[in-house]
Tab-separated table of C-alpha atoms in Angstrom:
chain	number	residue	atom	x	y	z
A	21	MET	CA	55.520	-0.625	5.707
A	22	THR	CA	56.983	-3.531	7.145
A	23	ALA	CA	54.670	-4.345	9.779
A	24	LEU	CA	52.248	-4.103	6.847
A	25	ARG	CA	53.903	-6.548	5.037
A	26	LEU	CA	54.360	-8.968	8.193
A	27	LEU	CA	50.773	-8.638	8.621
A	28	GLN	CA	49.795	-9.674	5.213
A	29	ARG	CA	51.871	-12.531	5.563
A	30	MET	CA	50.340	-13.692	9.216
A	31	LYS	CA	46.746	-13.249	7.057
A	32	ARG	CA	48.189	-15.823	4.545
A	33	ASP	CA	49.518	-18.110	7.304
A	34	TRP	CA	45.996	-17.894	8.930
A	35	MET	CA	47.051	-16.233	11.944
A	36	HIS	CA	44.047	-13.901	11.634
A	37	THR	CA	40.903	-15.952	11.923
A	38	GLY	CA	39.187	-15.902	15.074
A	39	ARG	CA	41.916	-13.405	16.442
A	40	ARG	CA	41.325	-9.849	17.322
A	41	PRO	CA	43.307	-7.783	14.796
A	42	SER	CA	45.237	-5.501	17.846
A	43	GLY	CA	47.183	-8.854	19.056
A	44	LEU	CA	48.374	-9.276	15.358
A	45	CYS	CA	49.361	-5.936	14.824
A	46	GLY	CA	51.287	-5.391	18.185
A	47	ALA	CA	53.225	-8.574	16.829
A	48	ALA	CA	53.999	-7.065	13.499
A	49	LEU	CA	54.852	-3.554	15.226
A	50	LEU	CA	57.176	-5.507	17.726
A	51	VAL	CA	58.897	-7.419	15.137
A	52	ALA	CA	59.218	-4.484	12.412
A	53	ALA	CA	60.576	-1.996	14.933
A	54	ARG	CA	62.992	-4.558	15.950
A	55	MET	CA	64.085	-5.620	11.875
A	56	HIS	CA	64.899	-1.795	11.756
A	57	LYS	CA	66.608	-1.426	14.810
A	58	PHE	CA	64.285	0.694	16.793
A	59	ARG	CA	64.430	0.135	20.393
A	60	ARG	CA	60.912	-0.825	21.275
A	61	SER	CA	59.909	-2.568	24.526
A	62	VAL	CA	56.822	-5.121	24.520
A	63	LYS	CA	55.729	-2.390	27.318
A	64	ASP	CA	55.966	0.077	24.840
A	65	VAL	CA	53.740	-1.905	22.071
A	66	ILE	CA	51.401	-3.157	24.641
A	67	SER	CA	50.482	0.320	25.876
A	68	VAL	CA	49.692	1.023	22.357
A	69	VAL	CA	47.858	-1.785	21.055
A	70	LYS	CA	45.679	-2.114	24.483
A	71	VAL	CA	46.537	-6.348	24.555
A	72	CYS	CA	47.753	-8.350	27.523
A	73	HIS	CA	51.620	-9.478	27.395
A	74	THR	CA	50.427	-13.166	27.217
A	75	THR	CA	48.393	-12.200	23.845
A	76	LEU	CA	51.445	-10.507	22.190
A	77	ARG	CA	53.460	-13.405	23.404
A	78	LYS	CA	51.466	-16.140	22.041
A	79	ARG	CA	51.175	-13.993	18.394
A	80	LEU	CA	54.928	-14.035	18.073
A	81	THR	CA	55.013	-17.761	18.992
A	82	GLU	CA	52.354	-18.288	16.559
A	83	PHE	CA	54.223	-16.299	13.747
A	84	GLU	CA	57.772	-17.973	15.049
A	85	ASP	CA	56.337	-21.310	13.931
A	86	THR	CA	55.751	-20.021	10.354
A	87	PRO	CA	58.362	-20.559	7.174
A	88	THR	CA	58.535	-16.466	6.819
A	89	SER	CA	60.155	-15.867	10.454
A	90	GLN	CA	62.926	-18.424	9.465
A	91	LEU	CA	63.772	-15.807	6.823
A	92	THR	CA	66.677	-13.266	6.915
A	93	ILE	CA	65.538	-9.274	7.181
A	94	ASP	CA	66.993	-9.270	3.453
A	95	GLU	CA	65.097	-12.126	2.173
A	96	PHE	CA	61.641	-11.224	3.988
A	97	MET	CA	61.843	-7.787	1.854
A	98	ARG	CA	62.604	-9.459	-1.215
A	99	VAL	CA	60.961	-12.690	-1.334
A	100	ASP	CA	57.444	-13.358	-1.466
A	101	LEU	CA	56.622	-17.019	-0.116
A	102	GLU	CA	53.816	-18.474	-2.412
A	103	GLN	CA	52.809	-21.366	0.201
A	104	GLU	CA	50.463	-20.716	3.182
A	105	CYS	CA	50.655	-22.657	6.594
A	106	ASP	CA	48.307	-24.145	8.193
A	107	PRO	CA	45.830	-22.316	11.076
A	108	PRO	CA	47.651	-22.541	14.779
A	109	SER	CA	44.451	-23.759	15.902
A	110	TYR	CA	44.818	-26.714	13.627
A	111	THR	CA	48.265	-27.296	14.260
A	112	ALA	CA	47.894	-27.520	17.984
A	113	GLY	CA	45.417	-29.967	17.276
A	114	GLN	CA	47.813	-32.172	14.790
A	115	HIS	CA	50.201	-31.787	17.643
A	116	LYS	CA	48.017	-33.095	20.646
A	117	VAL	CA	47.123	-35.896	18.387
A	118	LYS	CA	50.300	-36.785	18.127
A	119	MET	CA	51.114	-36.408	21.597
A	120	LEU	CA	48.601	-38.664	22.535
A	121	GLN	CA	49.438	-41.362	19.826
A	122	LEU	CA	53.096	-41.033	21.664
A	123	GLU	CA	51.740	-41.365	25.294
A	124	GLN	CA	49.953	-44.498	24.193
A	125	GLU	CA	52.781	-45.806	22.509
A	126	LEU	CA	55.067	-45.260	25.403
A	127	THR	CA	52.516	-46.784	27.763
A	128	LYS	CA	52.631	-49.832	25.639
A	129	LYS	CA	56.253	-50.405	25.955
A	130	LEU	CA	56.666	-49.874	29.498
A	131	ASP	CA	53.875	-52.328	30.043
A	132	GLU	CA	56.333	-54.181	28.149
A	133	VAL	CA	59.231	-53.484	29.504
A	134	GLU	CA	57.363	-53.981	33.465
A	135	GLY	CA	56.584	-57.268	32.117
A	136	GLU	CA	60.321	-58.237	31.595
A	137	ILE	CA	61.048	-56.753	34.787
A	138	SER	CA	59.348	-58.657	36.522
A	139	CYS	CA	59.861	-62.075	34.781
A	140	TYR	CA	63.685	-61.414	35.614
A	141	LYS	CA	63.040	-60.285	39.227
A	142	ASP	CA	61.243	-63.711	39.720
A	143	GLU	CA	64.118	-65.474	37.851
A	144	ILE	CA	66.588	-63.878	40.300
A	145	GLU	CA	64.668	-64.103	43.369
A	146	ASN	CA	64.693	-68.289	42.313
A	147	GLU	CA	68.619	-68.382	41.939
A	148	LEU	CA	69.248	-66.346	45.153
A	149	GLU	CA	67.000	-68.421	47.464
A	150	LYS	CA	68.787	-71.828	45.362
A	151	SER	CA	72.443	-69.981	46.225
A	152	ARG	CA	71.653	-68.869	49.688
A	153	PRO	CA	73.870	-71.360	51.854
A	154	LYS	CA	71.500	-73.783	54.321
A	155	LEU	CA	71.658	-73.276	57.784
A	156	ARG	CA	72.774	-76.235	60.298
A	157	GLY	CA	71.964	-76.740	63.959
A	158	ILE	CA	71.090	-74.365	66.242
A	159	TYR	CA	70.732	-71.913	63.852
A	160	ALA	CA	68.606	-73.815	61.389
A	161	ALA	CA	66.094	-73.879	64.247
A	162	TYR	CA	65.923	-70.849	64.972
A	163	SER	CA	65.331	-69.515	61.663
A	164	LYS	CA	62.222	-71.663	61.226
A	165	GLU	CA	60.720	-70.409	64.626
A	166	ILE	CA	61.007	-66.641	63.103
A	167	GLY	CA	59.476	-67.945	59.753
A	168	GLY	CA	62.413	-67.075	57.475
């Protein structure tokens, strides 16, 4: 019954869209077994539902991003959340857009900082050139021959 409730919740959170039922069932079975202290391994569940380990891991990760996963076991059994989540593919798309925006902002800031650094670098070079002691005598002639 707990696995069925989990599946209902996954369906309400749009996790079933574009997914094969066996992956969702496997995730629900694994979570329900662990909620009720049944010692079932991922291999046990995979052998029953016939999905790959990666698929099961993805479904569990998607479920982890829902508000239902934040409930305690007692709350899950008593409370029926009314709100729905966005589909996982939509959430992933939004995440990618945010990451691209952050990357663009960081690139702009990095360019600004690099510009500032080059200005400071030029100033430091000029100051160092001014503060170097002037060579006299034989050493001055020798440094002119070298080109320094």
